[in-house]
Amino acid sequence: MALESFPEPPHQASATAHLLDELALFGYRPFCDEADPRPLPDERLATGAMADMFDALISTLIDTRLEPDLEDLCWQLTNLFHRAQDRIQRELDDNEDAQKRGQREQDGSEVKSVELERLINQGISLIERRNTLEFLREAAAEQFETHFRKAWTPRSGSLVHHRTLTAAMIDSRDYLAAKRRAETEPLLPSGTCIAFTSGPAYQDHQRIWSVLDKVLAKYPDMVLLHGGNPTGGEHIATLWARNRKVTHIAFRPDWARFQKAAPFRRNDEMLAALPKAVIACPGNGINANLVDKARKMGIRLWRIE
C-alpha cells in the first residue's frame, strides 16, 4: 500500500540554519565572535615580499611611457600600508569605547564578563595587527628611499611607531591604561630639542650632515624640530634624521588657518617647545624671523654659512 505524501508546512529557518547558510556562503570569518587564531606574517618573509613588490613594479614600468608616474605609484604603494594602519587605529578606538561601556555594565553575570573578555582579546589583536602594518609601512618606506634616494613621508598626519603590547592575561583597566601610554609616548618624545631652519635654496648636504652629527654626539637624546619644508636644507635634515634614527618633528605652517602669517605663527610654535639651540642655515625672511625671536628668548644659535 502506497503512503500518501503530504507537503511540509511552511516554517521559518532556525538560528542554527541561518548560521550554517552564512558559513556556506562566506566561509569562516574571523573577528565575528572569536579571536582570529592565525599567526601574524613572518617579518623576514614580509620584508622580502616588500622588496619583490617594488622590484616588480619598477622593472615593469622603467623605460616605458609610465616611468614619469613611477615615483608617485611607489609612494602610493607605501601609503597603502599607512592608510591601513590608520584604519586599524580607528577600529582600536572603537574597541576602547566598547570596553569602557562593558566596564560600566558589569553586573557580576557571566554573560557580561565573557563579553568584556572578548573585547579585551579583540583589542590586543588589533594592536598587534596595527603594529605589523606599521612594520610593513616601514619596510616599504625603506624600499622607496633605496630606489628614489629620498625619504618617504605622509602628505598629512604623523608617522608614529607604536610599541607592541602583548600579555597572556590582562585586566581591562590595565589594558586601557597601557593603550593610552602606547598612544601618547610616541607623540611626546623625551630628549633634548634642537630646532633647525633653512631656506629652500640651501643645498649643502655635506655641511648639514656634518653639523647635525656633531650636535648628535653632544646630545645623544636629540629631538630635531624643523619646518617640514619638502625642499632645501630642511628636507636634507629630515633625511639625516631618518638615517640616524633620530626623532624629528615637522612644524608645518597652517596656511588654511593663518594664511600669510602662517610661517611666522609656525616659528612661534616651534620656539614654544623651548629648544636647547637653533641651527640656522642661509634662508629668507621667514628663517631670519625665527633666528631673531630665538635670540631674544636667549636660545643658543649655531649658524651654518
PDB file of C-alpha atoms in Angstrom:
ATOM      1  CA  MET A   1       0.000   0.000   0.000  1.00  0.00           C
ATOM      2  CA  ALA A   2       1.491   3.315  -1.084  1.00  0.00           C
ATOM      3  CA  LEU A   3       1.807   6.006   1.533  1.00  0.00           C
ATOM      4  CA  GLU A   4       0.233   9.303   0.627  1.00  0.00           C
ATOM      5  CA  SER A   5       2.738  12.189   0.900  1.00  0.00           C
ATOM      6  CA  PHE A   6       1.765  15.494   2.384  1.00  0.00           C
ATOM      7  CA  PRO A   7       3.643  18.775   1.748  1.00  0.00           C
ATOM      8  CA  GLU A   8       5.739  20.026   4.678  1.00  0.00           C
ATOM      9  CA  PRO A   9       4.065  23.003   6.357  1.00  0.00           C
ATOM     10  CA  PRO A  10       5.878  26.323   5.863  1.00  0.00           C
ATOM     11  CA  HIS A  11       8.158  27.417   8.718  1.00  0.00           C
ATOM     12  CA  GLN A  12      10.866  29.956   9.447  1.00  0.00           C
ATOM     13  CA  ALA A  13      14.533  28.943   9.383  1.00  0.00           C
ATOM     14  CA  SER A  14      16.074  28.415  12.781  1.00  0.00           C
ATOM     15  CA  ALA A  15      19.058  30.391  14.064  1.00  0.00           C
ATOM     16  CA  THR A  16      21.254  27.317  13.501  1.00  0.00           C
ATOM     17  CA  ALA A  17      20.110  27.033   9.891  1.00  0.00           C
ATOM     18  CA  HIS A  18      20.857  30.720   9.341  1.00  0.00           C
ATOM     19  CA  LEU A  19      24.374  30.256  10.777  1.00  0.00           C
ATOM     20  CA  LEU A  20      25.023  27.245   8.537  1.00  0.00           C
ATOM     21  CA  ASP A  21      23.839  29.210   5.489  1.00  0.00           C
ATOM     22  CA  GLU A  22      26.209  32.064   6.376  1.00  0.00           C
ATOM     23  CA  LEU A  23      29.149  29.676   6.740  1.00  0.00           C
ATOM     24  CA  ALA A  24      28.298  28.011   3.435  1.00  0.00           C
ATOM     25  CA  LEU A  25      28.087  31.346   1.638  1.00  0.00           C
ATOM     26  CA  PHE A  26      31.012  33.219   3.188  1.00  0.00           C
ATOM     27  CA  GLY A  27      33.154  30.631   4.978  1.00  0.00           C
ATOM     28  CA  TYR A  28      35.000  31.246   8.245  1.00  0.00           C
ATOM     29  CA  ARG A  29      35.050  34.926   9.141  1.00  0.00           C
ATOM     30  CA  PRO A  30      37.455  35.700  11.984  1.00  0.00           C
ATOM     31  CA  PHE A  31      36.692  38.508  14.406  1.00  0.00           C
ATOM     32  CA  CYS A  32      32.918  37.931  14.364  1.00  0.00           C
ATOM     33  CA  ASP A  33      32.526  36.033  17.602  1.00  0.00           C
ATOM     34  CA  GLU A  34      36.017  34.820  18.459  1.00  0.00           C
ATOM     35  CA  ALA A  35      39.630  35.875  18.110  1.00  0.00           C
ATOM     36  CA  ASP A  36      41.445  35.107  14.880  1.00  0.00           C
ATOM     37  CA  PRO A  37      43.755  32.135  15.632  1.00  0.00           C
ATOM     38  CA  ARG A  38      46.004  32.689  12.606  1.00  0.00           C
ATOM     39  CA  PRO A  39      49.566  33.965  13.159  1.00  0.00           C
ATOM     40  CA  LEU A  40      50.923  37.340  12.057  1.00  0.00           C
ATOM     41  CA  PRO A  41      53.172  37.486   8.964  1.00  0.00           C
ATOM     42  CA  ASP A  42      56.781  36.476   9.427  1.00  0.00           C
ATOM     43  CA  GLU A  43      58.945  39.631   9.485  1.00  0.00           C
ATOM     44  CA  ARG A  44      61.699  38.191   7.285  1.00  0.00           C
ATOM     45  CA  LEU A  45      59.274  36.932   4.649  1.00  0.00           C
ATOM     46  CA  ALA A  46      57.282  40.180   4.747  1.00  0.00           C
ATOM     47  CA  THR A  47      60.434  42.252   4.215  1.00  0.00           C
ATOM     48  CA  GLY A  48      61.414  40.100   1.233  1.00  0.00           C
ATOM     49  CA  ALA A  49      57.924  40.327  -0.228  1.00  0.00           C
ATOM     50  CA  MET A  50      58.025  44.128   0.023  1.00  0.00           C
ATOM     51  CA  ALA A  51      61.324  44.225  -1.883  1.00  0.00           C
ATOM     52  CA  ASP A  52      59.849  41.918  -4.535  1.00  0.00           C
ATOM     53  CA  MET A  53      56.801  44.188  -4.966  1.00  0.00           C
ATOM     54  CA  PHE A  54      58.919  47.268  -5.548  1.00  0.00           C
ATOM     55  CA  ASP A  55      61.322  45.421  -7.861  1.00  0.00           C
ATOM     56  CA  ALA A  56      58.459  44.014  -9.922  1.00  0.00           C
ATOM     57  CA  LEU A  57      56.697  47.373 -10.269  1.00  0.00           C
ATOM     58  CA  ILE A  58      59.863  49.306 -11.120  1.00  0.00           C
ATOM     59  CA  SER A  59      61.209  46.730 -13.592  1.00  0.00           C
ATOM     60  CA  THR A  60      57.821  46.667 -15.347  1.00  0.00           C
ATOM     61  CA  LEU A  61      57.426  50.433 -15.749  1.00  0.00           C
ATOM     62  CA  ILE A  62      61.032  51.558 -16.192  1.00  0.00           C
ATOM     63  CA  ASP A  63      61.900  52.663 -19.756  1.00  0.00           C
ATOM     64  CA  THR A  64      58.200  52.901 -20.613  1.00  0.00           C
ATOM     65  CA  ARG A  65      55.825  55.807 -21.061  1.00  0.00           C
ATOM     66  CA  LEU A  66      54.691  55.312 -17.454  1.00  0.00           C
ATOM     67  CA  GLU A  67      58.145  55.928 -15.998  1.00  0.00           C
ATOM     68  CA  PRO A  68      57.238  59.563 -15.031  1.00  0.00           C
ATOM     69  CA  ASP A  69      54.464  58.110 -12.813  1.00  0.00           C
ATOM     70  CA  LEU A  70      56.722  55.534 -11.165  1.00  0.00           C
ATOM     71  CA  GLU A  71      57.725  57.559  -8.111  1.00  0.00           C
ATOM     72  CA  ASP A  72      54.129  58.513  -7.314  1.00  0.00           C
ATOM     73  CA  LEU A  73      52.958  54.912  -7.731  1.00  0.00           C
ATOM     74  CA  CYS A  74      55.650  53.659  -5.352  1.00  0.00           C
ATOM     75  CA  TRP A  75      54.714  56.417  -2.894  1.00  0.00           C
ATOM     76  CA  GLN A  76      51.089  55.251  -3.098  1.00  0.00           C
ATOM     77  CA  LEU A  77      52.172  51.649  -2.516  1.00  0.00           C
ATOM     78  CA  THR A  78      53.806  52.673   0.748  1.00  0.00           C
ATOM     79  CA  ASN A  79      50.837  54.866   1.628  1.00  0.00           C
ATOM     80  CA  LEU A  80      48.583  51.820   1.232  1.00  0.00           C
ATOM     81  CA  PHE A  81      50.017  50.327   4.429  1.00  0.00           C
ATOM     82  CA  HIS A  82      49.967  53.732   6.159  1.00  0.00           C
ATOM     83  CA  ARG A  83      46.235  54.107   5.451  1.00  0.00           C
ATOM     84  CA  ALA A  84      45.536  50.528   6.536  1.00  0.00           C
ATOM     85  CA  GLN A  85      47.331  51.172   9.835  1.00  0.00           C
ATOM     86  CA  ASP A  86      45.212  54.293  10.301  1.00  0.00           C
ATOM     87  CA  ARG A  87      42.015  52.294   9.686  1.00  0.00           C
ATOM     88  CA  ILE A  88      43.013  49.699  12.296  1.00  0.00           C
ATOM     89  CA  GLN A  89      43.724  52.558  14.715  1.00  0.00           C
ATOM     90  CA  ARG A  90      40.134  53.797  14.319  1.00  0.00           C
ATOM     91  CA  GLU A  91      38.839  50.289  14.999  1.00  0.00           C
ATOM     92  CA  LEU A  92      41.037  50.216  18.101  1.00  0.00           C
ATOM     93  CA  ASP A  93      39.488  53.485  19.301  1.00  0.00           C
ATOM     94  CA  ASP A  94      36.003  51.975  18.845  1.00  0.00           C
ATOM     95  CA  ASN A  95      37.134  48.912  20.778  1.00  0.00           C
ATOM     96  CA  GLU A  96      38.297  51.128  23.647  1.00  0.00           C
ATOM     97  CA  ASP A  97      34.888  52.825  23.784  1.00  0.00           C
ATOM     98  CA  ALA A  98      33.192  49.420  23.816  1.00  0.00           C
ATOM     99  CA  GLN A  99      35.420  48.290  26.702  1.00  0.00           C
ATOM    100  CA  LYS A 100      34.505  51.375  28.699  1.00  0.00           C
ATOM    101  CA  ARG A 101      30.819  50.600  28.180  1.00  0.00           C
ATOM    102  CA  GLY A 102      31.465  46.986  29.148  1.00  0.00           C
ATOM    103  CA  GLN A 103      33.137  48.065  32.377  1.00  0.00           C
ATOM    104  CA  ARG A 104      30.151  50.233  33.306  1.00  0.00           C
ATOM    105  CA  GLU A 105      27.693  47.442  32.512  1.00  0.00           C
ATOM    106  CA  GLN A 106      29.401  44.772  34.633  1.00  0.00           C
ATOM    107  CA  ASP A 107      26.773  43.229  36.926  1.00  0.00           C
ATOM    108  CA  GLY A 108      28.551  40.063  38.037  1.00  0.00           C
ATOM    109  CA  SER A 109      26.906  37.925  35.358  1.00  0.00           C
ATOM    110  CA  GLU A 110      28.915  35.519  33.221  1.00  0.00           C
ATOM    111  CA  VAL A 111      27.475  36.977  30.021  1.00  0.00           C
ATOM    112  CA  LYS A 112      28.825  40.478  30.692  1.00  0.00           C
ATOM    113  CA  SER A 113      32.162  39.099  31.905  1.00  0.00           C
ATOM    114  CA  VAL A 114      32.636  36.957  28.785  1.00  0.00           C
ATOM    115  CA  GLU A 115      31.737  39.892  26.514  1.00  0.00           C
ATOM    116  CA  LEU A 116      34.311  42.131  28.205  1.00  0.00           C
ATOM    117  CA  GLU A 117      36.954  39.411  27.924  1.00  0.00           C
ATOM    118  CA  ARG A 118      36.169  39.108  24.204  1.00  0.00           C
ATOM    119  CA  LEU A 119      36.634  42.859  23.742  1.00  0.00           C
ATOM    120  CA  ILE A 120      39.979  42.731  25.566  1.00  0.00           C
ATOM    121  CA  ASN A 121      41.249  39.905  23.333  1.00  0.00           C
ATOM    122  CA  GLN A 122      39.989  41.745  20.266  1.00  0.00           C
ATOM    123  CA  GLY A 123      41.790  44.918  21.353  1.00  0.00           C
ATOM    124  CA  ILE A 124      45.097  43.090  21.854  1.00  0.00           C
ATOM    125  CA  SER A 125      44.776  41.510  18.415  1.00  0.00           C
ATOM    126  CA  LEU A 126      44.046  44.917  16.872  1.00  0.00           C
ATOM    127  CA  ILE A 127      47.183  46.349  18.464  1.00  0.00           C
ATOM    128  CA  GLU A 128      49.271  43.506  17.038  1.00  0.00           C
ATOM    129  CA  ARG A 129      47.722  43.998  13.574  1.00  0.00           C
ATOM    130  CA  ARG A 130      48.365  47.748  13.727  1.00  0.00           C
ATOM    131  CA  ASN A 131      51.985  47.269  14.748  1.00  0.00           C
ATOM    132  CA  THR A 132      52.501  44.731  11.950  1.00  0.00           C
ATOM    133  CA  LEU A 133      51.094  47.165   9.404  1.00  0.00           C
ATOM    134  CA  GLU A 134      53.464  49.811  10.758  1.00  0.00           C
ATOM    135  CA  PHE A 135      56.325  47.356  10.206  1.00  0.00           C
ATOM    136  CA  LEU A 136      55.186  46.764   6.618  1.00  0.00           C
ATOM    137  CA  ARG A 137      54.915  50.517   6.058  1.00  0.00           C
ATOM    138  CA  GLU A 138      58.479  50.989   7.309  1.00  0.00           C
ATOM    139  CA  ALA A 139      59.737  48.171   5.081  1.00  0.00           C
ATOM    140  CA  ALA A 140      58.028  49.808   2.098  1.00  0.00           C
ATOM    141  CA  ALA A 141      59.415  53.225   3.081  1.00  0.00           C
ATOM    142  CA  GLU A 142      62.941  51.772   3.132  1.00  0.00           C
ATOM    143  CA  GLN A 143      62.421  50.402  -0.385  1.00  0.00           C
ATOM    144  CA  PHE A 144      61.102  53.792  -1.535  1.00  0.00           C
ATOM    145  CA  GLU A 145      64.170  55.541  -0.109  1.00  0.00           C
ATOM    146  CA  THR A 146      66.536  52.969  -1.656  1.00  0.00           C
ATOM    147  CA  HIS A 147      65.090  53.338  -5.149  1.00  0.00           C
ATOM    148  CA  PHE A 148      64.347  57.084  -5.243  1.00  0.00           C
ATOM    149  CA  ARG A 149      67.018  58.471  -2.882  1.00  0.00           C
ATOM    150  CA  LYS A 150      64.505  60.411  -0.793  1.00  0.00           C
ATOM    151  CA  ALA A 151      62.619  59.733   2.403  1.00  0.00           C
ATOM    152  CA  TRP A 152      59.006  58.592   2.267  1.00  0.00           C
ATOM    153  CA  THR A 153      56.771  60.867   4.343  1.00  0.00           C
ATOM    154  CA  PRO A 154      52.964  61.033   4.533  1.00  0.00           C
ATOM    155  CA  ARG A 155      51.368  64.058   2.902  1.00  0.00           C
ATOM    156  CA  SER A 156      49.277  64.631   6.032  1.00  0.00           C
ATOM    157  CA  GLY A 157      49.309  63.412   9.608  1.00  0.00           C
ATOM    158  CA  SER A 158      52.093  61.908  11.701  1.00  0.00           C
ATOM    159  CA  LEU A 159      54.413  58.972  11.189  1.00  0.00           C
ATOM    160  CA  VAL A 160      54.043  57.221  14.547  1.00  0.00           C
ATOM    161  CA  HIS A 161      55.677  53.982  15.715  1.00  0.00           C
ATOM    162  CA  HIS A 162      53.821  52.183  18.483  1.00  0.00           C
ATOM    163  CA  ARG A 163      55.345  49.582  20.744  1.00  0.00           C
ATOM    164  CA  THR A 164      53.828  46.131  20.741  1.00  0.00           C
ATOM    165  CA  LEU A 165      51.627  45.338  23.734  1.00  0.00           C
ATOM    166  CA  THR A 166      51.129  41.645  24.455  1.00  0.00           C
ATOM    167  CA  ALA A 167      50.077  39.723  27.568  1.00  0.00           C
ATOM    168  CA  ALA A 168      48.817  36.236  28.313  1.00  0.00           C
ATOM    169  CA  MET A 169      46.273  37.651  30.747  1.00  0.00           C
ATOM    170  CA  ILE A 170      45.369  41.269  31.308  1.00  0.00           C
ATOM    171  CA  ASP A 171      42.712  43.201  33.189  1.00  0.00           C
ATOM    172  CA  SER A 172      40.564  45.595  31.191  1.00  0.00           C
ATOM    173  CA  ARG A 173      41.610  48.670  33.188  1.00  0.00           C
ATOM    174  CA  ASP A 174      45.284  47.716  32.885  1.00  0.00           C
ATOM    175  CA  TYR A 175      44.815  47.195  29.160  1.00  0.00           C
ATOM    176  CA  LEU A 176      43.255  50.661  28.662  1.00  0.00           C
ATOM    177  CA  ALA A 177      45.984  52.338  30.714  1.00  0.00           C
ATOM    178  CA  ALA A 178      48.702  50.579  28.698  1.00  0.00           C
ATOM    179  CA  LYS A 179      46.988  51.548  25.443  1.00  0.00           C
ATOM    180  CA  ARG A 180      46.878  55.201  26.455  1.00  0.00           C
ATOM    181  CA  ARG A 181      50.595  55.125  27.298  1.00  0.00           C
ATOM    182  CA  ALA A 182      51.385  53.439  23.988  1.00  0.00           C
ATOM    183  CA  GLU A 183      49.361  56.109  22.146  1.00  0.00           C
ATOM    184  CA  THR A 184      50.834  59.097  23.959  1.00  0.00           C
ATOM    185  CA  GLU A 185      54.533  58.335  24.370  1.00  0.00           C
ATOM    186  CA  PRO A 186      55.444  58.174  20.649  1.00  0.00           C
ATOM    187  CA  LEU A 187      53.875  61.624  20.166  1.00  0.00           C
ATOM    188  CA  LEU A 188      55.666  63.130  23.187  1.00  0.00           C
ATOM    189  CA  PRO A 189      59.301  62.112  22.701  1.00  0.00           C
ATOM    190  CA  SER A 190      61.635  62.836  25.573  1.00  0.00           C
ATOM    191  CA  GLY A 191      65.040  64.306  24.834  1.00  0.00           C
ATOM    192  CA  THR A 192      66.932  67.490  24.031  1.00  0.00           C
ATOM    193  CA  CYS A 193      65.062  69.550  21.434  1.00  0.00           C
ATOM    194  CA  ILE A 194      67.207  71.163  18.735  1.00  0.00           C
ATOM    195  CA  ALA A 195      65.491  73.425  16.182  1.00  0.00           C
ATOM    196  CA  PHE A 196      66.662  73.565  12.572  1.00  0.00           C
ATOM    197  CA  THR A 197      65.788  76.209   9.984  1.00  0.00           C
ATOM    198  CA  SER A 198      66.921  76.627   6.397  1.00  0.00           C
ATOM    199  CA  GLY A 199      65.818  78.302   3.210  1.00  0.00           C
ATOM    200  CA  PRO A 200      64.658  76.134   0.274  1.00  0.00           C
ATOM    201  CA  ALA A 201      67.660  77.164  -1.846  1.00  0.00           C
ATOM    202  CA  TYR A 202      70.353  75.935   0.566  1.00  0.00           C
ATOM    203  CA  GLN A 203      71.564  72.503  -0.598  1.00  0.00           C
ATOM    204  CA  ASP A 204      74.936  71.861   1.092  1.00  0.00           C
ATOM    205  CA  HIS A 205      74.042  68.413   2.386  1.00  0.00           C
ATOM    206  CA  GLN A 206      77.600  67.542   3.469  1.00  0.00           C
ATOM    207  CA  ARG A 207      77.798  70.621   5.678  1.00  0.00           C
ATOM    208  CA  ILE A 208      74.349  69.997   7.174  1.00  0.00           C
ATOM    209  CA  TRP A 209      75.084  66.334   7.935  1.00  0.00           C
ATOM    210  CA  SER A 210      78.441  67.223   9.479  1.00  0.00           C
ATOM    211  CA  VAL A 211      76.931  69.820  11.829  1.00  0.00           C
ATOM    212  CA  LEU A 212      73.990  67.586  12.798  1.00  0.00           C
ATOM    213  CA  ASP A 213      76.353  64.690  13.533  1.00  0.00           C
ATOM    214  CA  LYS A 214      78.352  66.921  15.886  1.00  0.00           C
ATOM    215  CA  VAL A 215      75.177  68.034  17.661  1.00  0.00           C
ATOM    216  CA  LEU A 216      74.024  64.405  17.976  1.00  0.00           C
ATOM    217  CA  ALA A 217      77.384  63.469  19.509  1.00  0.00           C
ATOM    218  CA  LYS A 218      76.858  66.235  22.089  1.00  0.00           C
ATOM    219  CA  TYR A 219      73.181  65.372  22.720  1.00  0.00           C
ATOM    220  CA  PRO A 220      72.589  61.630  22.082  1.00  0.00           C
ATOM    221  CA  ASP A 221      68.923  62.047  23.082  1.00  0.00           C
ATOM    222  CA  MET A 222      68.441  64.773  20.464  1.00  0.00           C
ATOM    223  CA  VAL A 223      64.953  65.519  19.074  1.00  0.00           C
ATOM    224  CA  LEU A 224      65.083  67.532  15.846  1.00  0.00           C
ATOM    225  CA  LEU A 225      62.481  70.275  15.272  1.00  0.00           C
ATOM    226  CA  HIS A 226      62.177  71.611  11.712  1.00  0.00           C
ATOM    227  CA  GLY A 227      59.770  73.406   9.423  1.00  0.00           C
ATOM    228  CA  GLY A 228      58.818  70.418   7.273  1.00  0.00           C
ATOM    229  CA  ASN A 229      59.876  72.063   4.011  1.00  0.00           C
ATOM    230  CA  PRO A 230      59.948  69.387   1.227  1.00  0.00           C
ATOM    231  CA  THR A 231      62.975  71.026  -0.409  1.00  0.00           C
ATOM    232  CA  GLY A 232      66.283  72.576   0.617  1.00  0.00           C
ATOM    233  CA  GLY A 233      68.084  72.273   3.917  1.00  0.00           C
ATOM    234  CA  GLU A 234      65.072  71.191   5.975  1.00  0.00           C
ATOM    235  CA  HIS A 235      64.447  68.244   3.658  1.00  0.00           C
ATOM    236  CA  ILE A 236      68.138  67.311   3.931  1.00  0.00           C
ATOM    237  CA  ALA A 237      67.829  67.470   7.740  1.00  0.00           C
ATOM    238  CA  THR A 238      64.802  65.146   7.501  1.00  0.00           C
ATOM    239  CA  LEU A 239      66.850  62.616   5.535  1.00  0.00           C
ATOM    240  CA  TRP A 240      69.620  62.864   8.129  1.00  0.00           C
ATOM    241  CA  ALA A 241      67.171  62.241  10.977  1.00  0.00           C
ATOM    242  CA  ARG A 242      65.722  59.166   9.295  1.00  0.00           C
ATOM    243  CA  ASN A 243      69.197  57.813   8.544  1.00  0.00           C
ATOM    244  CA  ARG A 244      70.430  58.389  12.107  1.00  0.00           C
ATOM    245  CA  LYS A 245      67.160  57.118  13.659  1.00  0.00           C
ATOM    246  CA  VAL A 246      66.609  60.486  15.367  1.00  0.00           C
ATOM    247  CA  THR A 247      63.078  61.533  16.264  1.00  0.00           C
ATOM    248  CA  HIS A 248      62.100  64.609  14.273  1.00  0.00           C
ATOM    249  CA  ILE A 249      59.022  66.825  14.476  1.00  0.00           C
ATOM    250  CA  ALA A 250      57.802  68.825  11.495  1.00  0.00           C
ATOM    251  CA  PHE A 251      56.224  72.193  12.316  1.00  0.00           C
ATOM    252  CA  ARG A 252      54.389  72.858   9.049  1.00  0.00           C
ATOM    253  CA  PRO A 253      52.656  76.220   8.506  1.00  0.00           C
ATOM    254  CA  ASP A 254      48.861  76.139   8.893  1.00  0.00           C
ATOM    255  CA  TRP A 255      48.039  78.097   5.729  1.00  0.00           C
ATOM    256  CA  ALA A 256      44.282  77.448   5.928  1.00  0.00           C
ATOM    257  CA  ARG A 257      44.050  78.979   9.390  1.00  0.00           C
ATOM    258  CA  PHE A 258      46.636  81.769   9.386  1.00  0.00           C
ATOM    259  CA  GLN A 259      47.146  82.443   5.641  1.00  0.00           C
ATOM    260  CA  LYS A 260      50.134  84.771   5.043  1.00  0.00           C
ATOM    261  CA  ALA A 261      51.006  84.823   8.735  1.00  0.00           C
ATOM    262  CA  ALA A 262      51.237  81.001   8.853  1.00  0.00           C
ATOM    263  CA  PRO A 263      55.066  80.701   8.637  1.00  0.00           C
ATOM    264  CA  PHE A 264      55.564  83.241  11.417  1.00  0.00           C
ATOM    265  CA  ARG A 265      52.986  81.559  13.646  1.00  0.00           C
ATOM    266  CA  ARG A 266      54.804  78.289  12.919  1.00  0.00           C
ATOM    267  CA  ASN A 267      58.036  79.893  14.159  1.00  0.00           C
ATOM    268  CA  ASP A 268      56.289  80.844  17.409  1.00  0.00           C
ATOM    269  CA  GLU A 269      55.038  77.276  17.885  1.00  0.00           C
ATOM    270  CA  MET A 270      58.487  75.806  17.287  1.00  0.00           C
ATOM    271  CA  LEU A 271      60.107  78.154  19.815  1.00  0.00           C
ATOM    272  CA  ALA A 272      57.312  77.432  22.294  1.00  0.00           C
ATOM    273  CA  ALA A 273      58.812  73.928  22.528  1.00  0.00           C
ATOM    274  CA  LEU A 274      61.855  75.662  24.124  1.00  0.00           C
ATOM    275  CA  PRO A 275      64.634  74.087  22.050  1.00  0.00           C
ATOM    276  CA  LYS A 276      68.110  73.909  23.565  1.00  0.00           C
ATOM    277  CA  ALA A 277      69.554  75.580  20.460  1.00  0.00           C
ATOM    278  CA  VAL A 278      68.668  76.660  16.913  1.00  0.00           C
ATOM    279  CA  ILE A 279      70.732  75.558  13.919  1.00  0.00           C
ATOM    280  CA  ALA A 280      70.305  78.218  11.212  1.00  0.00           C
ATOM    281  CA  CYS A 281      71.265  77.844   7.549  1.00  0.00           C
ATOM    282  CA  PRO A 282      71.077  80.666   4.987  1.00  0.00           C
ATOM    283  CA  GLY A 283      67.482  81.424   4.135  1.00  0.00           C
ATOM    284  CA  ASN A 284      64.843  84.078   3.668  1.00  0.00           C
ATOM    285  CA  GLY A 285      62.916  86.475   5.896  1.00  0.00           C
ATOM    286  CA  ILE A 286      60.943  83.653   7.499  1.00  0.00           C
ATOM    287  CA  ASN A 287      64.132  81.945   8.647  1.00  0.00           C
ATOM    288  CA  ALA A 288      65.540  85.273   9.846  1.00  0.00           C
ATOM    289  CA  ASN A 289      62.364  85.837  11.869  1.00  0.00           C
ATOM    290  CA  LEU A 290      62.911  82.544  13.690  1.00  0.00           C
ATOM    291  CA  VAL A 291      66.544  83.428  14.410  1.00  0.00           C
ATOM    292  CA  ASP A 292      65.645  86.906  15.743  1.00  0.00           C
ATOM    293  CA  LYS A 293      62.943  85.530  18.035  1.00  0.00           C
ATOM    294  CA  ALA A 294      65.264  82.791  19.321  1.00  0.00           C
ATOM    295  CA  ARG A 295      67.974  85.373  20.083  1.00  0.00           C
ATOM    296  CA  LYS A 296      65.501  87.498  22.064  1.00  0.00           C
ATOM    297  CA  MET A 297      64.486  84.419  24.056  1.00  0.00           C
ATOM    298  CA  GLY A 298      68.120  83.704  24.906  1.00  0.00           C
ATOM    299  CA  ILE A 299      68.223  80.459  22.908  1.00  0.00           C
ATOM    300  CA  ARG A 300      71.670  79.467  21.683  1.00  0.00           C
ATOM    301  CA  LEU A 301      72.282  79.894  17.922  1.00  0.00           C
ATOM    302  CA  TRP A 302      74.522  77.790  15.698  1.00  0.00           C
ATOM    303  CA  ARG A 303      74.885  79.184  12.195  1.00  0.00           C
ATOM    304  CA  ILE A 304      75.794  77.215   9.064  1.00  0.00           C
ATOM    305  CA  GLU A 305      77.267  79.504   6.412  1.00  0.00           C
TER     306      GLU A 305
END
